[in-house]
Coordinates of C-alpha atoms in Angstrom, one line a residue:
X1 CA 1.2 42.9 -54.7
X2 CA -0.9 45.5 -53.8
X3 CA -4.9 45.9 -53.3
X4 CA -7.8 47.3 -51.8
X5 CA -8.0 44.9 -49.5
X6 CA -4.3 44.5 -48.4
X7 CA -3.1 44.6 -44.9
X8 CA 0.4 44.7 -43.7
X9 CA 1.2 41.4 -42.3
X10 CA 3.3 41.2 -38.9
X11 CA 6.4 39.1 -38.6
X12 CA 5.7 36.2 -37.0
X13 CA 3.0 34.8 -39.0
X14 CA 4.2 34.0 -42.3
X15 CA 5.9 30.7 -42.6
X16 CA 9.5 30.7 -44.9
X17 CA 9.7 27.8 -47.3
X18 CA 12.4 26.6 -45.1
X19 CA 12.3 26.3 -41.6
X20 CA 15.4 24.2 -40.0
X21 CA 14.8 22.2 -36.8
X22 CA 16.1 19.2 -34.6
X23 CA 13.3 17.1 -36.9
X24 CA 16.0 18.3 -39.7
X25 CA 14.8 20.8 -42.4
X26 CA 11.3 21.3 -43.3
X27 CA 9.9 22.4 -46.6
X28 CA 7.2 24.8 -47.2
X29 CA 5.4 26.1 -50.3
X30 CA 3.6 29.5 -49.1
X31 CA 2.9 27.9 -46.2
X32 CA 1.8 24.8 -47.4
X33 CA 4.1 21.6 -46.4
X34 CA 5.4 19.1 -48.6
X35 CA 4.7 15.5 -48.2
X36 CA 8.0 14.8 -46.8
X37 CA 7.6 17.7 -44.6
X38 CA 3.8 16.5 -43.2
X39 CA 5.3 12.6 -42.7
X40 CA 7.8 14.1 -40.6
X41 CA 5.5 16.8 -38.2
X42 CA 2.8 14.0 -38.4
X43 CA 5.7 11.2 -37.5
X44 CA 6.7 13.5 -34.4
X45 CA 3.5 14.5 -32.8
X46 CA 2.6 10.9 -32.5
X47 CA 5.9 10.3 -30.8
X48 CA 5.3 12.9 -28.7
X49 CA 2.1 12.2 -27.6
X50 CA 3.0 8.5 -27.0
X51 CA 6.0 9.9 -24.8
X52 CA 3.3 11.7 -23.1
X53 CA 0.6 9.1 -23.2
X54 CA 3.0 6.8 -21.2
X55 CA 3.9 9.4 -18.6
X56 CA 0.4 10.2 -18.1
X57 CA -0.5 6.3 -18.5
X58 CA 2.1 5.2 -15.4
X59 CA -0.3 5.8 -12.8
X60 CA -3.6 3.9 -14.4
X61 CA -1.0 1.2 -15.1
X62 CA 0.3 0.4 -11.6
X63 CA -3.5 0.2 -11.0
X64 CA -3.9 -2.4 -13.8
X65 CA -1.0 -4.2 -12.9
X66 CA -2.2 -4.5 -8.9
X67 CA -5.1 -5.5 -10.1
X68 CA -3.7 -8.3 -12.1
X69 CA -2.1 -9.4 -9.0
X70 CA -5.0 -9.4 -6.9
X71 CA -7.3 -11.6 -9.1
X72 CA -4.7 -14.2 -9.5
X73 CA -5.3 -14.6 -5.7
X74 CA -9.0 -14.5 -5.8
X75 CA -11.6 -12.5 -6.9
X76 CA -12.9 -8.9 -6.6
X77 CA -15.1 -8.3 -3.7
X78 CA -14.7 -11.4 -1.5
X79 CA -10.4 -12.4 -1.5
X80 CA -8.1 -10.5 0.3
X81 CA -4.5 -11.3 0.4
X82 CA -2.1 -10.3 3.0
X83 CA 1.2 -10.8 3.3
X84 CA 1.3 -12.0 7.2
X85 CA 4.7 -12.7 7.5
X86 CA 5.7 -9.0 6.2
X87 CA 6.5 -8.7 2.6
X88 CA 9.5 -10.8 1.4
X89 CA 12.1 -9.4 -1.7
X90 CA 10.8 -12.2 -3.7
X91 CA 7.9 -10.0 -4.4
X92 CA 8.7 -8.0 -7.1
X93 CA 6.5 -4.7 -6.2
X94 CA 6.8 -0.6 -5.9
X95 CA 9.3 0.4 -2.2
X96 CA 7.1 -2.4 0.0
X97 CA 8.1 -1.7 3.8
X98 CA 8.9 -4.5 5.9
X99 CA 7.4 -3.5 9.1
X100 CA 3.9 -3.3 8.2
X101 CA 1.3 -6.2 7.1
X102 CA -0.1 -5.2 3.7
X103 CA -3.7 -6.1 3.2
X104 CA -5.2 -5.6 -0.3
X105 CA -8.5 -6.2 -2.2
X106 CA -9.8 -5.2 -5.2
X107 CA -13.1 -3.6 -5.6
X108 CA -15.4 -3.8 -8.3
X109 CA -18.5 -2.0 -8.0
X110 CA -20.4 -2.6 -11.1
X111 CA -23.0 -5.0 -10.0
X112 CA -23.9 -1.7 -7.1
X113 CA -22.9 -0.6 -3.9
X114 CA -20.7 -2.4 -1.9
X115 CA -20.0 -2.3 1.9
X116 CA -16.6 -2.5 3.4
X117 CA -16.1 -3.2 7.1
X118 CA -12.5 -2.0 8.9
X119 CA -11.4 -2.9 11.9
X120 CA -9.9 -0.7 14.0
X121 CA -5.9 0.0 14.7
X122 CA -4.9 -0.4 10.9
X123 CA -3.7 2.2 8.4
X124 CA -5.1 2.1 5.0
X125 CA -7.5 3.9 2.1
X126 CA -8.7 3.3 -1.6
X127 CA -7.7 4.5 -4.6
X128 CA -9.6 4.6 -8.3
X129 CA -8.5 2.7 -11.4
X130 CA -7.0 5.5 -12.2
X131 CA -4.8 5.6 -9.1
X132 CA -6.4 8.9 -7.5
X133 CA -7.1 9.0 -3.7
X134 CA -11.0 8.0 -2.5
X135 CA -10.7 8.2 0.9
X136 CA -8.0 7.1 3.8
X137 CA -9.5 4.2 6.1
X138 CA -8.6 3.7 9.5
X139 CA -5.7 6.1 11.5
X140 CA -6.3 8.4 9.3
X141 CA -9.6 8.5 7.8
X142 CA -13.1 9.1 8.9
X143 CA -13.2 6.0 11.9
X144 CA -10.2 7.5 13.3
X145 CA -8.9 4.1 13.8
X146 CA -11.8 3.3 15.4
X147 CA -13.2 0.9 13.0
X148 CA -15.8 1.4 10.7
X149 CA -18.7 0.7 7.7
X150 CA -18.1 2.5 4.6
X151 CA -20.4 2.2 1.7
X152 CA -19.2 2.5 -2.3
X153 CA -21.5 3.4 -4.6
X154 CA -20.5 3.3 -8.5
X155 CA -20.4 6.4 -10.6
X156 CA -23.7 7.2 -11.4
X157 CA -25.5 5.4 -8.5
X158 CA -28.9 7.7 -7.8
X159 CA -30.6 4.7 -5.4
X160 CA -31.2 4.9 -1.7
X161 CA -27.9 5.0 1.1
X162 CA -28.5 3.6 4.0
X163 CA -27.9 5.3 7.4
X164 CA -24.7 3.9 9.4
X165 CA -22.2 4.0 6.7
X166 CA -19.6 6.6 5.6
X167 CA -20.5 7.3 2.1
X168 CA -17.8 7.2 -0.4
X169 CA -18.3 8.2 -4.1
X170 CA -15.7 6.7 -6.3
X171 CA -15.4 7.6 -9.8
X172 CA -15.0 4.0 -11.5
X173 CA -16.0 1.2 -11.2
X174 CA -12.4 -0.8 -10.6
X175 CA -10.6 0.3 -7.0
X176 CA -7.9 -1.0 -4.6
X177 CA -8.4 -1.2 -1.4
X178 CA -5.4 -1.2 1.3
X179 CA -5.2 -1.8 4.4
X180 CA -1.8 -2.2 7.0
X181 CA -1.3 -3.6 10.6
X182 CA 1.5 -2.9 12.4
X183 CA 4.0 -4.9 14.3
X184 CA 3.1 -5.1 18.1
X185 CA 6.0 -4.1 21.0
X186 CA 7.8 -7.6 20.8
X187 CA 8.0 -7.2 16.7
X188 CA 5.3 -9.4 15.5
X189 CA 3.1 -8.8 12.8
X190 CA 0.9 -11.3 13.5
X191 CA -1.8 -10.2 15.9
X192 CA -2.6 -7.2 13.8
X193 CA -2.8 -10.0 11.0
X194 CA -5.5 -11.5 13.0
X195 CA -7.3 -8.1 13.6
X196 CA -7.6 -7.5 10.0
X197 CA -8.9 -11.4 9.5
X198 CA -11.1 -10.8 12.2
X199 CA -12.8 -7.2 11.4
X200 CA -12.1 -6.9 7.5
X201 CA -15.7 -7.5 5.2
X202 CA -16.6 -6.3 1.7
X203 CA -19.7 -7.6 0.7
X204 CA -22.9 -6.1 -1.6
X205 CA -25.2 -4.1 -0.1
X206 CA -28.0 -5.8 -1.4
X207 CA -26.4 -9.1 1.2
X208 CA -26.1 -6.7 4.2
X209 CA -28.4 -9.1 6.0
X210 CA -26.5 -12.1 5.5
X211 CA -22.8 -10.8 4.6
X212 CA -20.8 -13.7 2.8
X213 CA -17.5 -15.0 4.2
X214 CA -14.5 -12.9 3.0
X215 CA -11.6 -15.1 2.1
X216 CA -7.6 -14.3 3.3
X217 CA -5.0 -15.4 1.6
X218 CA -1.4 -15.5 3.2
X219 CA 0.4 -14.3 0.2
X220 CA 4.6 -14.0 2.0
X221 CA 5.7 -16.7 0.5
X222 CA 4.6 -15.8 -2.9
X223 CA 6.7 -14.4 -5.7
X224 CA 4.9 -12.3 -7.7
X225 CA 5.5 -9.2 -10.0
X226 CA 3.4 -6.0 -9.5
X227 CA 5.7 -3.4 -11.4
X228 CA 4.5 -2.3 -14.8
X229 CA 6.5 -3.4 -17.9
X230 CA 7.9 -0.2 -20.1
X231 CA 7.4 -2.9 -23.6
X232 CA 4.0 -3.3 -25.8
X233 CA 2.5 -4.9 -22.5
X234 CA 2.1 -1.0 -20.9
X235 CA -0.1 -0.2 -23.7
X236 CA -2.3 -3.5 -23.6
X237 CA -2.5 -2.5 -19.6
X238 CA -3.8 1.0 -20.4
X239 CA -5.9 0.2 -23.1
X240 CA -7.8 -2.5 -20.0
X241 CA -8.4 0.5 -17.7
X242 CA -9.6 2.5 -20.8
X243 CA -12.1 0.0 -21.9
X244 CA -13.1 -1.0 -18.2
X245 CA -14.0 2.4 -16.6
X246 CA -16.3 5.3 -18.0
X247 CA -14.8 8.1 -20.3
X248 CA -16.3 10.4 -17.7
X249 CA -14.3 9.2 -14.9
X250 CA -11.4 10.9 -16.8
X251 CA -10.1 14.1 -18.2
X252 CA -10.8 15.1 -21.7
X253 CA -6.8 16.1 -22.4
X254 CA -5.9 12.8 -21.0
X255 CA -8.2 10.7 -23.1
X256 CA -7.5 12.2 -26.2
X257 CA -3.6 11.7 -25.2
X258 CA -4.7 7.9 -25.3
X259 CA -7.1 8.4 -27.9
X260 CA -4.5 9.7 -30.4
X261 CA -2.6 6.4 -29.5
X262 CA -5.7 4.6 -30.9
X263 CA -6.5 3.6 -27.2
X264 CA -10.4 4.9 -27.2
X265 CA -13.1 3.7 -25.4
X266 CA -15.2 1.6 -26.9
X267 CA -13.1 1.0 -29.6
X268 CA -10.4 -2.4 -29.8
X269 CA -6.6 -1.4 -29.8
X270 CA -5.1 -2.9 -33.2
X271 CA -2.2 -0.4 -34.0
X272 CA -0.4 -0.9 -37.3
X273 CA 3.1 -1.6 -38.0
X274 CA 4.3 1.8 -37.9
X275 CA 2.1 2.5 -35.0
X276 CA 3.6 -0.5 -33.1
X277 CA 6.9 0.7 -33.7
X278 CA 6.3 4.1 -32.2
X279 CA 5.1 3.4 -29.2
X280 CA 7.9 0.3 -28.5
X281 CA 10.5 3.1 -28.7
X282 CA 8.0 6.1 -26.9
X283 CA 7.7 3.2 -24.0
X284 CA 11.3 2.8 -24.0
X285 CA 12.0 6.7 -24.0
X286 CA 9.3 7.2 -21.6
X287 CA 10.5 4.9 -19.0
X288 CA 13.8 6.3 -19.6
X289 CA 12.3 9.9 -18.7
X290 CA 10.3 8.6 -15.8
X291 CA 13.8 7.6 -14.1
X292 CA 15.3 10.8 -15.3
X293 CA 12.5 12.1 -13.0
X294 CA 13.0 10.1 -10.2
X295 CA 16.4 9.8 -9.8
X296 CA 17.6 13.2 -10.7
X297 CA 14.6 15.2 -9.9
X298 CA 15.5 18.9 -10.8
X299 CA 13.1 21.1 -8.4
X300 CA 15.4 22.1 -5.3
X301 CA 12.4 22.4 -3.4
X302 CA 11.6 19.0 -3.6
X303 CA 15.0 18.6 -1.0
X304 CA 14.8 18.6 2.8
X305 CA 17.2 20.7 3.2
X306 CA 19.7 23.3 1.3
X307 CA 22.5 21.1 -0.6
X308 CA 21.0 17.7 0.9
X309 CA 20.2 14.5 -0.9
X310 CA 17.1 13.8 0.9
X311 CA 14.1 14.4 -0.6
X312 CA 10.4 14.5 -1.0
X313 CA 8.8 11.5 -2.7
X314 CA 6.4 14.5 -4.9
X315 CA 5.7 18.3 -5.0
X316 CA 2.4 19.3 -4.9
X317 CA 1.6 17.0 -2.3
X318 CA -0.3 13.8 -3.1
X319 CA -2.1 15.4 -6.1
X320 CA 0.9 16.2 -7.6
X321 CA -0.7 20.0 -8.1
X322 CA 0.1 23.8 -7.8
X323 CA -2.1 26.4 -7.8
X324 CA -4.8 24.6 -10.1
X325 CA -1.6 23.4 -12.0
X326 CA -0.3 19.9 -12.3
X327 CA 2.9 19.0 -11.8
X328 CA 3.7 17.0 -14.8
X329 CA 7.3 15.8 -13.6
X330 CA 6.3 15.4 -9.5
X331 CA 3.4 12.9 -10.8
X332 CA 5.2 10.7 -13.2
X333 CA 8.1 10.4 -11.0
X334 CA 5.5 9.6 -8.0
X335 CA 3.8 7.2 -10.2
X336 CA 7.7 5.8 -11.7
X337 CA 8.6 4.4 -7.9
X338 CA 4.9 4.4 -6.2
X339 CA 1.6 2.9 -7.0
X340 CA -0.8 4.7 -4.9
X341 CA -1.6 7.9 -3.1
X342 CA -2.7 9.4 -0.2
X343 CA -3.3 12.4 1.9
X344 CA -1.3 11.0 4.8
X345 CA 1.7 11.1 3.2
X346 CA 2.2 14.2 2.7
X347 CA -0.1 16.7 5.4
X348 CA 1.3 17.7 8.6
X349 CA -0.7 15.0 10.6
X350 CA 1.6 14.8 14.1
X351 CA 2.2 12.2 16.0
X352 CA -0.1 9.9 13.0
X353 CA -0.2 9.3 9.1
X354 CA 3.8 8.8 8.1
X355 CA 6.4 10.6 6.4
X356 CA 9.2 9.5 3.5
X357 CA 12.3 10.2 2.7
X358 CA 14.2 9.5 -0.2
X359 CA 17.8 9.2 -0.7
X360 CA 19.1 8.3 -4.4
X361 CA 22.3 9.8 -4.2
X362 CA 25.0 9.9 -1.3
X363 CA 26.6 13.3 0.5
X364 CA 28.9 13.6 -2.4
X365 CA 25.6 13.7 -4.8
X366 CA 26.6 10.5 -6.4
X367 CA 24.8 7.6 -7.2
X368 CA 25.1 4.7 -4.6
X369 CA 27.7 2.1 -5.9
X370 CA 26.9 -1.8 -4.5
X371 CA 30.7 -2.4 -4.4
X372 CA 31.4 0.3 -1.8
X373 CA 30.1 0.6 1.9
X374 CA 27.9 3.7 3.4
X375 CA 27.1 4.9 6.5
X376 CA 23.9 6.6 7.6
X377 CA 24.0 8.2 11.4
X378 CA 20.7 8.4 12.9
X379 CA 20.5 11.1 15.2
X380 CA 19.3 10.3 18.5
X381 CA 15.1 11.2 19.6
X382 CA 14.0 10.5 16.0
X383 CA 10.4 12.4 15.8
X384 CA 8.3 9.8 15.8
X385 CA 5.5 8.2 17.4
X386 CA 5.4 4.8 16.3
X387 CA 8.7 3.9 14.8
X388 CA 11.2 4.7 12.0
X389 CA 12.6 2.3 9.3
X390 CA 15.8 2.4 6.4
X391 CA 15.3 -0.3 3.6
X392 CA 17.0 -0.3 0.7
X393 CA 15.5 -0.7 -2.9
X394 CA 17.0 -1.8 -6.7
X395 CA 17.1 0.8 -8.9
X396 CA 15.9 -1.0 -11.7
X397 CA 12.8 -2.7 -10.4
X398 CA 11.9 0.1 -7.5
X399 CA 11.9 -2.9 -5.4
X400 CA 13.3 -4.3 -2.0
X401 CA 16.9 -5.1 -3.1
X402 CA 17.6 -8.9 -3.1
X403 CA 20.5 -10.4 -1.0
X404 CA 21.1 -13.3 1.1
X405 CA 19.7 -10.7 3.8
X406 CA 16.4 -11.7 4.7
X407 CA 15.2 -8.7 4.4
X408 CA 17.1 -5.2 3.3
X409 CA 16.2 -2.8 6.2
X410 CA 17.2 -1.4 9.7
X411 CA 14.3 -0.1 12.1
X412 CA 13.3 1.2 15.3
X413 CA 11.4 -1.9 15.5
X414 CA 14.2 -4.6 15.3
X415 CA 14.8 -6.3 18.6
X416 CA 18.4 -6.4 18.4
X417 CA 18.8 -2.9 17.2
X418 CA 22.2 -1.0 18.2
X419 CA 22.2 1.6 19.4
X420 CA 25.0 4.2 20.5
X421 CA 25.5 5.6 24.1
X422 CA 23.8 8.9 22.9
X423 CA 20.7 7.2 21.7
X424 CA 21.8 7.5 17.8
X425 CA 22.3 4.7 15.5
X426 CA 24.7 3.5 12.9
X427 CA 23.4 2.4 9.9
X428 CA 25.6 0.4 7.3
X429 CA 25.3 -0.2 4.1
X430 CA 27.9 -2.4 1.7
X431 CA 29.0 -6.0 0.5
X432 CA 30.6 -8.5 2.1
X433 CA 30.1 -10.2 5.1
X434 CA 28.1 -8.2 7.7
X435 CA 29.8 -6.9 10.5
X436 CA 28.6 -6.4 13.7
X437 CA 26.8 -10.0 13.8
X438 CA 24.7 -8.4 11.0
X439 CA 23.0 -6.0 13.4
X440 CA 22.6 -2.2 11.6
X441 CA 23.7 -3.1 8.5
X442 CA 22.2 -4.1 4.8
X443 CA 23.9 -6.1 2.1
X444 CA 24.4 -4.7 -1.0
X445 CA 25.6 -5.7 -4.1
X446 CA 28.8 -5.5 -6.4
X447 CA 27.1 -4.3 -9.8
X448 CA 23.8 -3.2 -8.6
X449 CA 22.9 0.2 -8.2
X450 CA 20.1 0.9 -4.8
X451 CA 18.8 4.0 -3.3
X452 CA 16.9 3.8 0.0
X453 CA 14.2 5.3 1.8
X454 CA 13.9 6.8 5.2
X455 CA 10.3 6.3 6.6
X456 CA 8.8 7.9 9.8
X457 CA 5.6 6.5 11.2
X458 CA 3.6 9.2 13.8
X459 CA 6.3 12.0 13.0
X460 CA 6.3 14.4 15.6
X461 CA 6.8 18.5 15.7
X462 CA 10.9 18.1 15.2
X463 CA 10.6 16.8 12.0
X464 CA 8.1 19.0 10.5
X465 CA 10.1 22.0 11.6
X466 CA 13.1 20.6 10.7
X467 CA 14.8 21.3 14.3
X468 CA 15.6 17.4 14.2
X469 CA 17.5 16.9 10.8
X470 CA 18.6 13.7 9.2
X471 CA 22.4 13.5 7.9
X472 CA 23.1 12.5 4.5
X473 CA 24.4 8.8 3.4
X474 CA 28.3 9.2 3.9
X475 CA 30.5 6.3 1.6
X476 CA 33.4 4.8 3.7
X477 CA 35.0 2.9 1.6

């Protein structure tokens, strides 16, 4: 057909009344779908935006689920529970260390400002609901480990500040605060226990004159869960932060990713039938993704060193970003085995702040087997500071693996350590009954998959420049 009016049309525009895909064949009528054709597009997009909505959802959920935890032990703004005899695997929670006291509180900001006191000597910051750094406490914040006041304000706060405090601007109204004391020389956690007891306040600023009590609860012997569920219950968590913190406080692709899910502030979370069913199976694809991620990460920069297994817990450092890009895979795999962020794990802060590396695989790049025993030789002068710790973790929960071990580490920091002529160390890894009266070496288990983690507390020069390099896991048997 020919006109006045007519204008060659390019290729690439028109649509043909049949276009074949992986979604199967889809039907056109001048460009027009059928109704077969517009269940099916409409039928994927939702999919895929629930795939995404949980991937983008993983790091507000570890919030929620922390949060969870927290109140159980007592409320926002006043409780603070701490795990004073070192975290125990009976806790079900995201690669816990067991040479550090953890020290947690939750915040909640809505009734105004609140001032929290920190001692000094611990290691700690706060994150948002949302699980994006505020600012690092302590070592490695603004009190240099010092000790100091810092003063949250909630978003939108335009009343006075008072003089003395380290302001701090949160975003939402919901945030974790973290704190951790170390072991002293002899290996007890307890007197940095007592330091925190001792120097640790959060209280209104409206009570500054007459600061309430804050209330510690011992939480080691405890089992508890703080790992997010990948079943309906992910969505019911993200639809609580959603609900609980203002749209503002988020990004406008993000939201709509939820809001497209039917999770929209303001508005309750009822999906239908069909609905439900989509995001069951998007939960269980997304999780299945998220480990994808983690455990077979495909950026080789994200590796030590050429042809290791040792690797970076995130590119992009702890935003997960690249030249004003995020890094879609580095955060959800962050977010898959972590549940919080901070500066100090990633910046070149010598001989302070820590370093972490992971190991999922073994020299031969395959995945560690419970039934067989590992080695991992420790070379000697590891750059570090403080100290150095390997602990072991279950693939499926991200948690410290559970044996008849006490706990599933070697470190710097055990008092009957052994240690070679040369100053390296030995470290084991199998079943069966541990050898060398159990020093160096951490049970595993026939059936269960593990992958470990290789932290550095106050890494020094060596490690940064890679001149000091850490072998890969080698199986023996």
């Amino acid at each position: 057909m020919s006109h006045a009016t007519t204008t060659p049309v390019p290729p690439g525009i028109e649509c043909p009344d049949e276009v074949h895909t992986r979604l199967g064949t889809l039907r056109f009528s001048d460009g027009f779908p059928d109704e077969a054709t517009a269940r099916t597009l409409f039928d994927n997009l939702d999919f895929q935006r629930a795939v995404q909505g949980y991937l983008l959802g993983l790091a507000p959920v570890d919030m929620a689920v922390m949060r969870r935890a927290l109140l159980r032990w007592g409320p926002a703004n006043s409780a603070m529970a701490i795990w004073e005899d070192l975290v125990h695997p009976r806790f079900i929670g995201l690669v816990y260390n067991t040479s550090t006291s953890y020290c947690y509180s939750w915040l909640d900001l809505r009734a105004g400002p609140l001032v929290v006191e920190v001692p000094p000597g611990v290691y700690g910051g706060i994150d948002d609901h949302w699980c994006r750094w505020v600012v690092d406490l302590g070592l490695t914040g603004p009190d240099r480990g010092e000790g100091g006041r810092y003063l949250l304000v909630p978003p939108g706060y335009d009343g006075d500040v008072p003089d003395g405090h380290v302001v701090v601007r949160p975003r939402t109204y919901g945030n974790f605060l973290a704190l951790r004391g170390f072991r002293d020389e002899h290996g007890d956690p307890h007197p940095a226990v007592e330091n925190v007891k001792a120097g640790t306040r959060v209280y209104a600023l409206s009570r500054a004159d007459a600061p309430p009590p804050m209330r510690f609860v011992n939480v080691s012997p405890e089992p508890a869960v703080a790992v997010p569920p990948s079943d309906q219950r992910f969505w019911q968590l993200l639809n609580e932060v959603v609900q609980s913190e203002p749209p503002e406080s988020a990004d406008p692709i993000t939201l709509g990713m939820f809001a497209s899910l039917g999770i929209h502030n303001g508005e309750p979370f009822d999906p239908d039938e069909r609905m439900r069913a989509l995001l069951t199976e998007a939960a269980a694809v997304g999780d299945a993704t998220a480990r994808a991620l983690t455990y077979r990460f495909r950026q080789r920069e994200a590796y030590y060193y050429p042809g290791s297994a040792w690797r970076k817990g995130f590119l992009g450092g702890y935003a997960s970003q690249d030249r004003g890009a995020a890094l879609l895979d580095s955060a959800a795999q962050l977010y898959f085995w972590g549940g919080s962020v901070s500066p100090a794990w990633d910046r070149k802060m010598v001989g302070t702040g820590s370093q972490y590396a992971f190991a999922f695989v073994d020299a031969t790049g395959t995945p560690f087997d419970g039934g067989r025993s590992y080695r991992l030789h420790v070379p000697p002068a590891v750059p570090v500071n403080n100290f150095w710790s390997v602990i072991v973790y279950d693939t499926q929960t991200r948690s410290m693996l559970r044996t008849d071990q006490e706990w599933p580490s070697v470190t710097s920091q055990d008092q009957d350590l052994l240690v070679n002529e040369d100053g390296s160390v030995d470290v084991l890894f199998g079943p069966g009954p541990p050898g060398d009266d159990g020093r160096n070496r951490i049970r595993t288990l026939p059936g269960k998959g593990w992958f470990t983690m290789f932290r550095l507390y106050g890494p020094l020069d060596p490690w940064f420049d890679k001149t000091w390099r850490l072998p890969d896991i080698v199986r023996v048997t």
